[in-house]
Amino acid sequence: DYTFAENTALTTLSMPTLKKIGKYTFQNCKNLKNFTFPALEEVNDYAFSGVPMPKMDATVFPAMKTVGNNAFYDSDNFTSVDLPEVITVGNYGFFRCNGIQTVNLPKCTSIGTSALDQCYNITSINVPALMQITGPYAFAGNSKMTNINFPSLESTGEQMLNSTGVTSLSLPVCKTIKCGTFFKNDKIISVDMPEVTTVEESAFDNATAITSISLPKCTTLSGPYVFAAMNKLTSIDLPV
């Protein structure tokens, strides 16, 4: 931990056999720009926080499986995330990485709190294997994000799409819509959720563009404000 933290003289690294990086290892190494980690599988908390990463793809991290909590917090030079082997992204993994425009995590099954929160230039996210979101605000605040779907997601995350630009969403296997999932999302028009059985508090609160909701298998509306302030909602289909 903290091995090279705050070292502003460090510019180049060659670590071809390294498999794991500890906490804060390169935090705020502001001039570190030339490196590859061909064997690296695990990046721990704050390891590259504040580092101006030139790329976030398989040319730099071809074997990476785990992105730790805050691992790339506030690292904003790279424009895309394309990590084909990543399985887990921890809390705040890419929080406030404002350079990101596209995200491709084809094997990722778990994403934590605010993992891609406040990445204001994201337009699309591809997470076809994502099954669980372990905390709130996973993609919140990304107003330019219009393209995302969750073919494998079993339960949404709390406040997951708060204030995003998503206009339509497919949740083909999802069972639970968590608290505030679409809270204050005034862009979303349609949500396909044929298998949902439970909708929690404030799930659609202030989702002001939705005109109709179909929940053919829903048996539980849990808590207040589930459909509050949906000023264009004219029809709801719920089982008798």
Short mmCIF file of N, CA, C and O in Angstrom, two decimals, residues 66-190:
data_model
loop_
_atom_site.label_atom_id
_atom_site.label_comp_id
_atom_site.label_asym_id
_atom_site.label_seq_id
_atom_site.Cartn_x
_atom_site.Cartn_y
_atom_site.Cartn_z
N THR A 66 -10.69 -7.38 -11.37
CA THR A 66 -11.30 -6.66 -10.24
C THR A 66 -10.85 -5.21 -10.21
O THR A 66 -9.66 -4.92 -10.17
N VAL A 67 -11.84 -4.31 -10.23
CA VAL A 67 -11.59 -2.87 -10.04
C VAL A 67 -12.04 -2.55 -8.62
O VAL A 67 -13.22 -2.62 -8.30
N GLY A 68 -11.10 -2.20 -7.75
CA GLY A 68 -11.40 -1.97 -6.35
C GLY A 68 -12.14 -0.67 -6.08
O GLY A 68 -12.33 0.16 -6.98
N ASN A 69 -12.52 -0.47 -4.83
CA ASN A 69 -13.22 0.76 -4.43
C ASN A 69 -12.36 1.98 -4.73
O ASN A 69 -11.18 2.03 -4.35
N ASN A 70 -12.92 2.95 -5.44
CA ASN A 70 -12.23 4.21 -5.73
C ASN A 70 -10.95 4.01 -6.54
O ASN A 70 -10.09 4.89 -6.56
N ALA A 71 -10.80 2.88 -7.22
CA ALA A 71 -9.54 2.55 -7.88
C ALA A 71 -9.09 3.63 -8.86
O ALA A 71 -7.90 3.96 -8.92
N PHE A 72 -10.02 4.19 -9.64
CA PHE A 72 -9.68 5.20 -10.64
C PHE A 72 -10.42 6.52 -10.38
O PHE A 72 -10.66 7.31 -11.29
N TYR A 73 -10.77 6.72 -9.13
CA TYR A 73 -11.51 7.92 -8.70
C TYR A 73 -10.83 9.18 -9.24
O TYR A 73 -9.65 9.41 -9.04
N ASP A 74 -11.61 10.00 -9.96
CA ASP A 74 -11.14 11.31 -10.39
C ASP A 74 -9.97 11.23 -11.37
O ASP A 74 -9.13 12.13 -11.41
N SER A 75 -9.91 10.15 -12.14
CA SER A 75 -8.90 10.05 -13.21
C SER A 75 -9.63 10.30 -14.53
O SER A 75 -10.40 9.48 -14.98
N ASP A 76 -9.38 11.43 -15.16
CA ASP A 76 -10.31 11.85 -16.20
C ASP A 76 -9.73 12.01 -17.61
O ASP A 76 -10.34 12.62 -18.46
N ASN A 77 -8.54 11.47 -17.89
CA ASN A 77 -7.97 11.65 -19.23
C ASN A 77 -8.54 10.68 -20.27
O ASN A 77 -8.68 11.02 -21.43
N PHE A 78 -8.83 9.45 -19.87
CA PHE A 78 -9.28 8.45 -20.84
C PHE A 78 -10.73 8.69 -21.24
O PHE A 78 -11.55 9.17 -20.46
N THR A 79 -11.04 8.34 -22.50
CA THR A 79 -12.37 8.62 -23.04
C THR A 79 -13.26 7.38 -23.11
O THR A 79 -14.46 7.49 -23.35
N SER A 80 -12.67 6.20 -22.93
CA SER A 80 -13.49 4.99 -22.95
C SER A 80 -12.97 3.97 -21.95
O SER A 80 -11.79 3.98 -21.58
N VAL A 81 -13.89 3.11 -21.50
CA VAL A 81 -13.53 1.97 -20.65
C VAL A 81 -13.87 0.72 -21.45
O VAL A 81 -15.03 0.48 -21.77
N ASP A 82 -12.84 -0.04 -21.79
CA ASP A 82 -13.04 -1.27 -22.56
C ASP A 82 -12.18 -2.36 -21.94
O ASP A 82 -11.03 -2.56 -22.30
N LEU A 83 -12.76 -3.04 -20.95
CA LEU A 83 -12.02 -4.02 -20.15
C LEU A 83 -12.73 -5.37 -20.24
O LEU A 83 -13.64 -5.67 -19.49
N PRO A 84 -12.29 -6.21 -21.18
CA PRO A 84 -13.04 -7.42 -21.51
C PRO A 84 -13.06 -8.50 -20.44
O PRO A 84 -13.92 -9.38 -20.48
N GLU A 85 -12.13 -8.45 -19.45
CA GLU A 85 -12.06 -9.51 -18.45
C GLU A 85 -12.59 -9.09 -17.07
O GLU A 85 -12.67 -9.92 -16.16
N VAL A 86 -12.93 -7.84 -16.89
CA VAL A 86 -13.39 -7.36 -15.58
C VAL A 86 -14.70 -8.02 -15.18
O VAL A 86 -15.66 -8.06 -15.96
N ILE A 87 -14.74 -8.53 -13.93
CA ILE A 87 -15.93 -9.18 -13.39
C ILE A 87 -16.61 -8.31 -12.34
O ILE A 87 -17.84 -8.28 -12.25
N THR A 88 -15.81 -7.56 -11.57
CA THR A 88 -16.35 -6.76 -10.47
C THR A 88 -15.79 -5.34 -10.51
O THR A 88 -14.58 -5.15 -10.66
N VAL A 89 -16.69 -4.36 -10.36
CA VAL A 89 -16.29 -2.96 -10.18
C VAL A 89 -16.78 -2.52 -8.81
O VAL A 89 -17.98 -2.56 -8.53
N GLY A 90 -15.86 -2.12 -7.94
CA GLY A 90 -16.20 -1.75 -6.58
C GLY A 90 -16.83 -0.38 -6.45
O GLY A 90 -17.01 0.35 -7.45
N ASN A 91 -17.15 -0.01 -5.23
CA ASN A 91 -17.76 1.29 -4.95
C ASN A 91 -16.88 2.43 -5.47
O ASN A 91 -15.68 2.44 -5.22
N TYR A 92 -17.48 3.35 -6.20
CA TYR A 92 -16.78 4.53 -6.71
C TYR A 92 -15.60 4.17 -7.62
O TYR A 92 -14.67 4.95 -7.77
N GLY A 93 -15.64 3.00 -8.25
CA GLY A 93 -14.52 2.54 -9.07
C GLY A 93 -14.07 3.54 -10.11
O GLY A 93 -12.88 3.79 -10.29
N PHE A 94 -15.04 4.14 -10.84
CA PHE A 94 -14.73 5.15 -11.85
C PHE A 94 -15.45 6.47 -11.55
O PHE A 94 -15.75 7.25 -12.45
N PHE A 95 -15.70 6.72 -10.30
CA PHE A 95 -16.43 7.91 -9.89
C PHE A 95 -15.74 9.18 -10.39
O PHE A 95 -14.54 9.36 -10.25
N ARG A 96 -16.54 10.04 -10.99
CA ARG A 96 -16.10 11.37 -11.45
C ARG A 96 -14.95 11.30 -12.46
O ARG A 96 -14.07 12.16 -12.48
N CYS A 97 -14.97 10.27 -13.31
CA CYS A 97 -14.02 10.18 -14.43
C CYS A 97 -14.70 10.85 -15.63
O CYS A 97 -15.35 10.19 -16.44
N ASN A 98 -14.55 12.14 -15.72
CA ASN A 98 -15.36 12.93 -16.64
C ASN A 98 -14.98 12.82 -18.10
O ASN A 98 -15.68 13.33 -18.97
N GLY A 99 -13.86 12.15 -18.40
CA GLY A 99 -13.48 11.96 -19.79
C GLY A 99 -14.20 10.81 -20.46
O GLY A 99 -14.27 10.74 -21.69
N ILE A 100 -14.76 9.90 -19.68
CA ILE A 100 -15.36 8.69 -20.24
C ILE A 100 -16.58 9.02 -21.10
O ILE A 100 -17.48 9.75 -20.68
N GLN A 101 -16.62 8.44 -22.31
CA GLN A 101 -17.78 8.58 -23.19
C GLN A 101 -18.49 7.24 -23.40
O GLN A 101 -19.71 7.21 -23.51
N THR A 102 -17.74 6.16 -23.46
CA THR A 102 -18.34 4.84 -23.65
C THR A 102 -17.73 3.84 -22.67
O THR A 102 -16.57 3.96 -22.29
N VAL A 103 -18.55 2.85 -22.29
CA VAL A 103 -18.11 1.82 -21.35
C VAL A 103 -18.48 0.45 -21.92
O VAL A 103 -19.64 0.22 -22.29
N ASN A 104 -17.49 -0.44 -21.97
CA ASN A 104 -17.73 -1.82 -22.40
C ASN A 104 -17.12 -2.77 -21.37
O ASN A 104 -15.90 -2.85 -21.22
N LEU A 105 -17.99 -3.45 -20.64
CA LEU A 105 -17.58 -4.41 -19.61
C LEU A 105 -18.36 -5.71 -19.85
O LEU A 105 -19.29 -6.04 -19.12
N PRO A 106 -17.99 -6.46 -20.87
CA PRO A 106 -18.83 -7.58 -21.31
C PRO A 106 -18.97 -8.73 -20.33
O PRO A 106 -19.94 -9.49 -20.40
N LYS A 107 -18.01 -8.89 -19.39
CA LYS A 107 -18.07 -10.00 -18.43
C LYS A 107 -18.42 -9.54 -17.01
O LYS A 107 -18.52 -10.37 -16.10
N CYS A 108 -18.62 -8.27 -16.82
CA CYS A 108 -18.87 -7.73 -15.48
C CYS A 108 -20.23 -8.20 -14.95
O CYS A 108 -21.25 -8.01 -15.59
N THR A 109 -20.21 -8.79 -13.75
CA THR A 109 -21.46 -9.28 -13.14
C THR A 109 -21.90 -8.46 -11.93
O THR A 109 -23.04 -8.57 -11.50
N SER A 110 -20.99 -7.64 -11.37
CA SER A 110 -21.33 -6.89 -10.16
C SER A 110 -20.71 -5.49 -10.19
O SER A 110 -19.52 -5.33 -10.49
N ILE A 111 -21.54 -4.49 -9.87
CA ILE A 111 -21.10 -3.10 -9.82
C ILE A 111 -21.56 -2.49 -8.49
O ILE A 111 -22.68 -2.71 -8.06
N GLY A 112 -20.68 -1.70 -7.85
CA GLY A 112 -20.96 -1.15 -6.53
C GLY A 112 -21.52 0.26 -6.55
O GLY A 112 -21.80 0.85 -7.60
N THR A 113 -21.64 0.82 -5.35
CA THR A 113 -22.15 2.17 -5.15
C THR A 113 -21.40 3.20 -5.99
O THR A 113 -20.17 3.24 -5.99
N SER A 114 -22.15 4.00 -6.74
CA SER A 114 -21.59 5.14 -7.49
C SER A 114 -20.41 4.75 -8.38
O SER A 114 -19.53 5.57 -8.64
N ALA A 115 -20.39 3.52 -8.87
CA ALA A 115 -19.25 3.03 -9.65
C ALA A 115 -18.97 3.90 -10.87
O ALA A 115 -17.81 4.14 -11.22
N LEU A 116 -20.03 4.36 -11.54
CA LEU A 116 -19.89 5.23 -12.71
C LEU A 116 -20.74 6.49 -12.53
O LEU A 116 -21.25 7.07 -13.48
N ASP A 117 -20.84 6.93 -11.31
CA ASP A 117 -21.60 8.13 -10.95
C ASP A 117 -20.79 9.38 -11.33
O ASP A 117 -19.56 9.41 -11.21
N GLN A 118 -21.50 10.39 -11.81
CA GLN A 118 -20.90 11.69 -12.12
C GLN A 118 -19.80 11.59 -13.17
O GLN A 118 -18.80 12.31 -13.12
N CYS A 119 -19.98 10.69 -14.13
CA CYS A 119 -19.13 10.65 -15.32
C CYS A 119 -19.93 11.34 -16.42
O CYS A 119 -20.61 10.69 -17.22
N TYR A 120 -19.89 12.64 -16.44
CA TYR A 120 -20.90 13.44 -17.11
C TYR A 120 -20.90 13.34 -18.63
O TYR A 120 -21.84 13.81 -19.29
N ASN A 121 -19.87 12.75 -19.23
CA ASN A 121 -19.82 12.66 -20.69
C ASN A 121 -20.13 11.27 -21.23
O ASN A 121 -20.07 11.06 -22.45
N ILE A 122 -20.49 10.34 -20.37
CA ILE A 122 -20.86 9.01 -20.83
C ILE A 122 -22.14 9.09 -21.69
O ILE A 122 -23.11 9.71 -21.30
N THR A 123 -22.09 8.41 -22.85
CA THR A 123 -23.27 8.32 -23.71
C THR A 123 -23.83 6.90 -23.75
O THR A 123 -25.04 6.72 -23.94
N SER A 124 -22.96 5.88 -23.62
CA SER A 124 -23.47 4.51 -23.68
C SER A 124 -22.66 3.58 -22.78
O SER A 124 -21.46 3.78 -22.57
N ILE A 125 -23.35 2.56 -22.25
CA ILE A 125 -22.73 1.56 -21.38
C ILE A 125 -23.19 0.18 -21.82
O ILE A 125 -24.39 -0.06 -21.98
N ASN A 126 -22.22 -0.73 -21.99
CA ASN A 126 -22.53 -2.11 -22.36
C ASN A 126 -22.11 -3.04 -21.22
O ASN A 126 -20.92 -3.21 -20.95
N VAL A 127 -23.11 -3.61 -20.55
CA VAL A 127 -22.86 -4.53 -19.42
C VAL A 127 -23.82 -5.73 -19.54
O VAL A 127 -24.66 -5.95 -18.68
N PRO A 128 -23.67 -6.54 -20.58
CA PRO A 128 -24.64 -7.60 -20.85
C PRO A 128 -24.70 -8.70 -19.80
O PRO A 128 -25.72 -9.39 -19.68
N ALA A 129 -23.62 -8.87 -19.01
CA ALA A 129 -23.59 -9.94 -18.01
C ALA A 129 -23.95 -9.46 -16.60
O ALA A 129 -24.01 -10.25 -15.66
N LEU A 130 -24.20 -8.16 -16.45
CA LEU A 130 -24.42 -7.59 -15.11
C LEU A 130 -25.65 -8.20 -14.46
O LEU A 130 -26.76 -8.14 -14.99
N MET A 131 -25.43 -8.77 -13.25
CA MET A 131 -26.51 -9.42 -12.52
C MET A 131 -26.91 -8.67 -11.27
O MET A 131 -28.06 -8.71 -10.86
N GLN A 132 -25.94 -7.98 -10.62
CA GLN A 132 -26.29 -7.29 -9.39
C GLN A 132 -25.59 -5.93 -9.28
O GLN A 132 -24.46 -5.76 -9.72
N ILE A 133 -26.32 -4.99 -8.69
CA ILE A 133 -25.79 -3.67 -8.36
C ILE A 133 -25.87 -3.56 -6.85
O ILE A 133 -26.97 -3.58 -6.28
N THR A 134 -24.73 -3.49 -6.20
CA THR A 134 -24.67 -3.69 -4.75
C THR A 134 -24.87 -2.43 -3.92
O THR A 134 -24.85 -2.49 -2.69
N GLY A 135 -25.05 -1.28 -4.56
CA GLY A 135 -25.27 -0.05 -3.80
C GLY A 135 -25.96 0.98 -4.66
O GLY A 135 -26.21 0.77 -5.86
N PRO A 136 -26.30 2.14 -4.10
CA PRO A 136 -27.03 3.18 -4.83
C PRO A 136 -26.16 3.97 -5.81
O PRO A 136 -24.94 3.91 -5.78
N TYR A 137 -26.85 4.71 -6.69
CA TYR A 137 -26.24 5.71 -7.58
C TYR A 137 -25.22 5.14 -8.57
O TYR A 137 -24.31 5.85 -8.99
N ALA A 138 -25.35 3.90 -8.99
CA ALA A 138 -24.35 3.26 -9.85
C ALA A 138 -24.04 4.08 -11.10
O ALA A 138 -22.88 4.22 -11.49
N PHE A 139 -25.09 4.63 -11.74
CA PHE A 139 -24.91 5.37 -12.99
C PHE A 139 -25.53 6.77 -12.89
O PHE A 139 -25.77 7.43 -13.91
N ALA A 140 -25.78 7.24 -11.72
CA ALA A 140 -26.55 8.47 -11.51
C ALA A 140 -25.85 9.72 -12.03
O ALA A 140 -24.61 9.80 -12.07
N GLY A 141 -26.66 10.69 -12.42
CA GLY A 141 -26.15 12.00 -12.78
C GLY A 141 -25.54 12.11 -14.15
O GLY A 141 -25.04 13.17 -14.53
N ASN A 142 -25.56 11.02 -14.94
CA ASN A 142 -24.96 11.05 -16.26
C ASN A 142 -26.00 11.46 -17.30
O ASN A 142 -26.61 10.63 -17.96
N SER A 143 -26.18 12.75 -17.44
CA SER A 143 -27.30 13.28 -18.22
C SER A 143 -27.16 13.03 -19.72
O SER A 143 -28.15 13.08 -20.45
N LYS A 144 -25.94 12.72 -20.20
CA LYS A 144 -25.75 12.43 -21.63
C LYS A 144 -25.91 10.95 -21.95
O LYS A 144 -25.91 10.57 -23.12
N MET A 145 -26.04 10.13 -20.93
CA MET A 145 -26.15 8.68 -21.14
C MET A 145 -27.55 8.35 -21.64
O MET A 145 -28.54 8.51 -20.94
N THR A 146 -27.63 7.87 -22.88
CA THR A 146 -28.92 7.55 -23.48
C THR A 146 -29.06 6.06 -23.81
O THR A 146 -30.17 5.58 -24.02
N ASN A 147 -27.94 5.34 -23.85
CA ASN A 147 -27.97 3.95 -24.31
C ASN A 147 -27.44 3.00 -23.25
O ASN A 147 -26.24 2.97 -22.99
N ILE A 148 -28.33 2.23 -22.64
CA ILE A 148 -27.93 1.20 -21.68
C ILE A 148 -29.09 0.20 -21.54
O ILE A 148 -30.25 0.59 -21.54
N ASN A 149 -28.73 -1.08 -21.48
CA ASN A 149 -29.72 -2.12 -21.22
C ASN A 149 -29.12 -3.18 -20.32
O ASN A 149 -27.89 -3.30 -20.22
N PHE A 150 -29.97 -3.93 -19.67
CA PHE A 150 -29.52 -4.88 -18.66
C PHE A 150 -30.18 -6.25 -18.90
O PHE A 150 -31.10 -6.64 -18.18
N PRO A 151 -29.71 -7.01 -19.88
CA PRO A 151 -30.36 -8.29 -20.19
C PRO A 151 -30.25 -9.34 -19.10
O PRO A 151 -31.04 -10.28 -19.08
N SER A 152 -29.28 -9.18 -18.18
CA SER A 152 -29.06 -10.19 -17.13
C SER A 152 -29.36 -9.69 -15.72
O SER A 152 -29.26 -10.45 -14.76
N LEU A 153 -29.71 -8.41 -15.57
CA LEU A 153 -29.86 -7.81 -14.25
C LEU A 153 -31.08 -8.37 -13.51
O LEU A 153 -32.20 -8.35 -14.03
N GLU A 154 -30.85 -8.86 -12.28
CA GLU A 154 -31.91 -9.48 -11.50
C GLU A 154 -32.61 -8.49 -10.56
O GLU A 154 -33.76 -8.69 -10.19
N SER A 155 -31.90 -7.43 -10.18
CA SER A 155 -32.48 -6.40 -9.32
C SER A 155 -31.78 -5.08 -9.62
O SER A 155 -30.56 -5.04 -9.71
N THR A 156 -32.54 -4.02 -9.78
CA THR A 156 -31.92 -2.72 -10.02
C THR A 156 -31.23 -2.22 -8.75
O THR A 156 -31.44 -2.75 -7.67
N GLY A 157 -30.43 -1.17 -8.88
CA GLY A 157 -29.81 -0.54 -7.72
C GLY A 157 -30.60 0.70 -7.31
O GLY A 157 -31.24 1.34 -8.14
N GLU A 158 -30.55 1.03 -6.05
CA GLU A 158 -31.23 2.24 -5.57
C GLU A 158 -30.69 3.47 -6.28
O GLU A 158 -29.48 3.63 -6.44
N GLN A 159 -31.59 4.33 -6.73
CA GLN A 159 -31.23 5.59 -7.41
C GLN A 159 -30.31 5.34 -8.61
O GLN A 159 -29.52 6.20 -9.00
N MET A 160 -30.40 4.18 -9.19
CA MET A 160 -29.49 3.73 -10.23
C MET A 160 -29.41 4.68 -11.43
O MET A 160 -28.34 4.96 -11.97
N LEU A 161 -30.57 5.16 -11.87
CA LEU A 161 -30.63 6.01 -13.06
C LEU A 161 -31.15 7.40 -12.74
O LEU A 161 -31.72 8.08 -13.59
N ASN A 162 -30.92 7.83 -11.52
CA ASN A 162 -31.32 9.17 -11.09
C ASN A 162 -30.68 10.22 -11.99
O ASN A 162 -29.46 10.28 -12.14
N SER A 163 -31.51 11.04 -12.62
CA SER A 163 -31.05 12.20 -13.41
C SER A 163 -30.16 11.82 -14.59
O SER A 163 -29.25 12.58 -14.95
N THR A 164 -30.40 10.66 -15.20
CA THR A 164 -29.67 10.30 -16.41
C THR A 164 -30.48 10.68 -17.64
O THR A 164 -31.61 11.13 -17.54
N GLY A 165 -29.88 10.47 -18.82
CA GLY A 165 -30.56 10.79 -20.07
C GLY A 165 -31.22 9.61 -20.74
O GLY A 165 -31.66 9.72 -21.89
N VAL A 166 -31.28 8.48 -20.06
CA VAL A 166 -31.86 7.25 -20.63
C VAL A 166 -33.34 7.47 -20.95
O VAL A 166 -34.10 7.92 -20.10
N THR A 167 -33.73 7.13 -22.18
CA THR A 167 -35.11 7.34 -22.61
C THR A 167 -35.93 6.05 -22.62
O THR A 167 -37.15 6.09 -22.50
N SER A 168 -35.27 4.91 -22.80
CA SER A 168 -35.97 3.62 -22.75
C SER A 168 -35.05 2.57 -22.17
O SER A 168 -33.82 2.68 -22.25
N LEU A 169 -35.67 1.53 -21.58
CA LEU A 169 -34.88 0.54 -20.87
C LEU A 169 -35.55 -0.82 -20.95
O LEU A 169 -36.77 -0.94 -20.81
N SER A 170 -34.73 -1.86 -21.16
CA SER A 170 -35.22 -3.23 -21.16
C SER A 170 -34.64 -3.98 -19.96
O SER A 170 -33.43 -4.02 -19.77
N LEU A 171 -35.54 -4.56 -19.16
CA LEU A 171 -35.15 -5.34 -17.98
C LEU A 171 -35.85 -6.71 -18.07
O LEU A 171 -36.76 -7.01 -17.32
N PRO A 172 -35.41 -7.57 -18.97
CA PRO A 172 -36.17 -8.79 -19.27
C PRO A 172 -36.23 -9.83 -18.17
O PRO A 172 -37.18 -10.63 -18.14
N VAL A 173 -35.22 -9.85 -17.26
CA VAL A 173 -35.24 -10.87 -16.19
C VAL A 173 -35.31 -10.27 -14.80
O VAL A 173 -35.32 -10.98 -13.80
N CYS A 174 -35.37 -8.97 -14.71
CA CYS A 174 -35.36 -8.28 -13.42
C CYS A 174 -36.61 -8.60 -12.59
O CYS A 174 -37.72 -8.57 -13.10
N LYS A 175 -36.40 -8.87 -11.29
CA LYS A 175 -37.50 -9.19 -10.38
C LYS A 175 -37.88 -8.02 -9.46
O LYS A 175 -39.02 -7.92 -9.02
N THR A 176 -36.89 -7.17 -9.15
CA THR A 176 -37.12 -6.10 -8.17
C THR A 176 -36.65 -4.74 -8.69
O THR A 176 -35.51 -4.62 -9.14
N ILE A 177 -37.52 -3.74 -8.62
CA ILE A 177 -37.16 -2.36 -8.90
C ILE A 177 -36.92 -1.69 -7.54
O ILE A 177 -37.85 -1.47 -6.78
N LYS A 178 -35.68 -1.37 -7.28
CA LYS A 178 -35.29 -0.86 -5.96
C LYS A 178 -35.72 0.60 -5.75
O LYS A 178 -36.09 1.31 -6.69
N CYS A 179 -35.60 1.03 -4.50
CA CYS A 179 -35.98 2.38 -4.08
C CYS A 179 -35.34 3.44 -4.98
O CYS A 179 -34.11 3.48 -5.14
N GLY A 180 -36.17 4.30 -5.56
CA GLY A 180 -35.67 5.45 -6.31
C GLY A 180 -34.94 5.14 -7.60
O GLY A 180 -34.21 6.00 -8.11
N THR A 181 -35.13 3.95 -8.16
CA THR A 181 -34.39 3.57 -9.36
C THR A 181 -34.47 4.63 -10.46
O THR A 181 -33.46 4.98 -11.07
N PHE A 182 -35.66 5.16 -10.70
CA PHE A 182 -35.85 6.15 -11.77
C PHE A 182 -36.16 7.54 -11.21
O PHE A 182 -36.69 8.40 -11.92
N PHE A 183 -35.82 7.76 -9.97
CA PHE A 183 -36.13 9.03 -9.30
C PHE A 183 -35.54 10.22 -10.07
O PHE A 183 -34.36 10.24 -10.42
N LYS A 184 -36.39 11.19 -10.36
CA LYS A 184 -36.00 12.42 -11.05
C LYS A 184 -35.40 12.18 -12.43
O LYS A 184 -34.61 12.99 -12.92
N ASN A 185 -35.74 11.05 -13.05
CA ASN A 185 -35.34 10.83 -14.43
C ASN A 185 -36.47 11.34 -15.32
O ASN A 185 -37.47 10.65 -15.52
N ASP A 186 -36.31 12.54 -15.84
CA ASP A 186 -37.39 13.16 -16.61
C ASP A 186 -37.27 12.89 -18.10
O ASP A 186 -38.01 13.46 -18.91
N LYS A 187 -36.32 12.00 -18.49
CA LYS A 187 -36.15 11.67 -19.90
C LYS A 187 -36.75 10.30 -20.25
O LYS A 187 -37.15 10.08 -21.40
N ILE A 188 -36.80 9.40 -19.30
CA ILE A 188 -37.22 8.04 -19.62
C ILE A 188 -38.71 8.00 -19.97
O ILE A 188 -39.55 8.57 -19.28
N ILE A 189 -39.00 7.32 -21.10
CA ILE A 189 -40.37 7.25 -21.61
C ILE A 189 -40.96 5.86 -21.42
O ILE A 189 -42.12 5.72 -21.07
N SER A 190 -40.11 4.83 -21.61
CA SER A 190 -40.64 3.47 -21.50
C SER A 190 -39.66 2.53 -20.81
O SER A 190 -38.44 2.67 -20.96
#
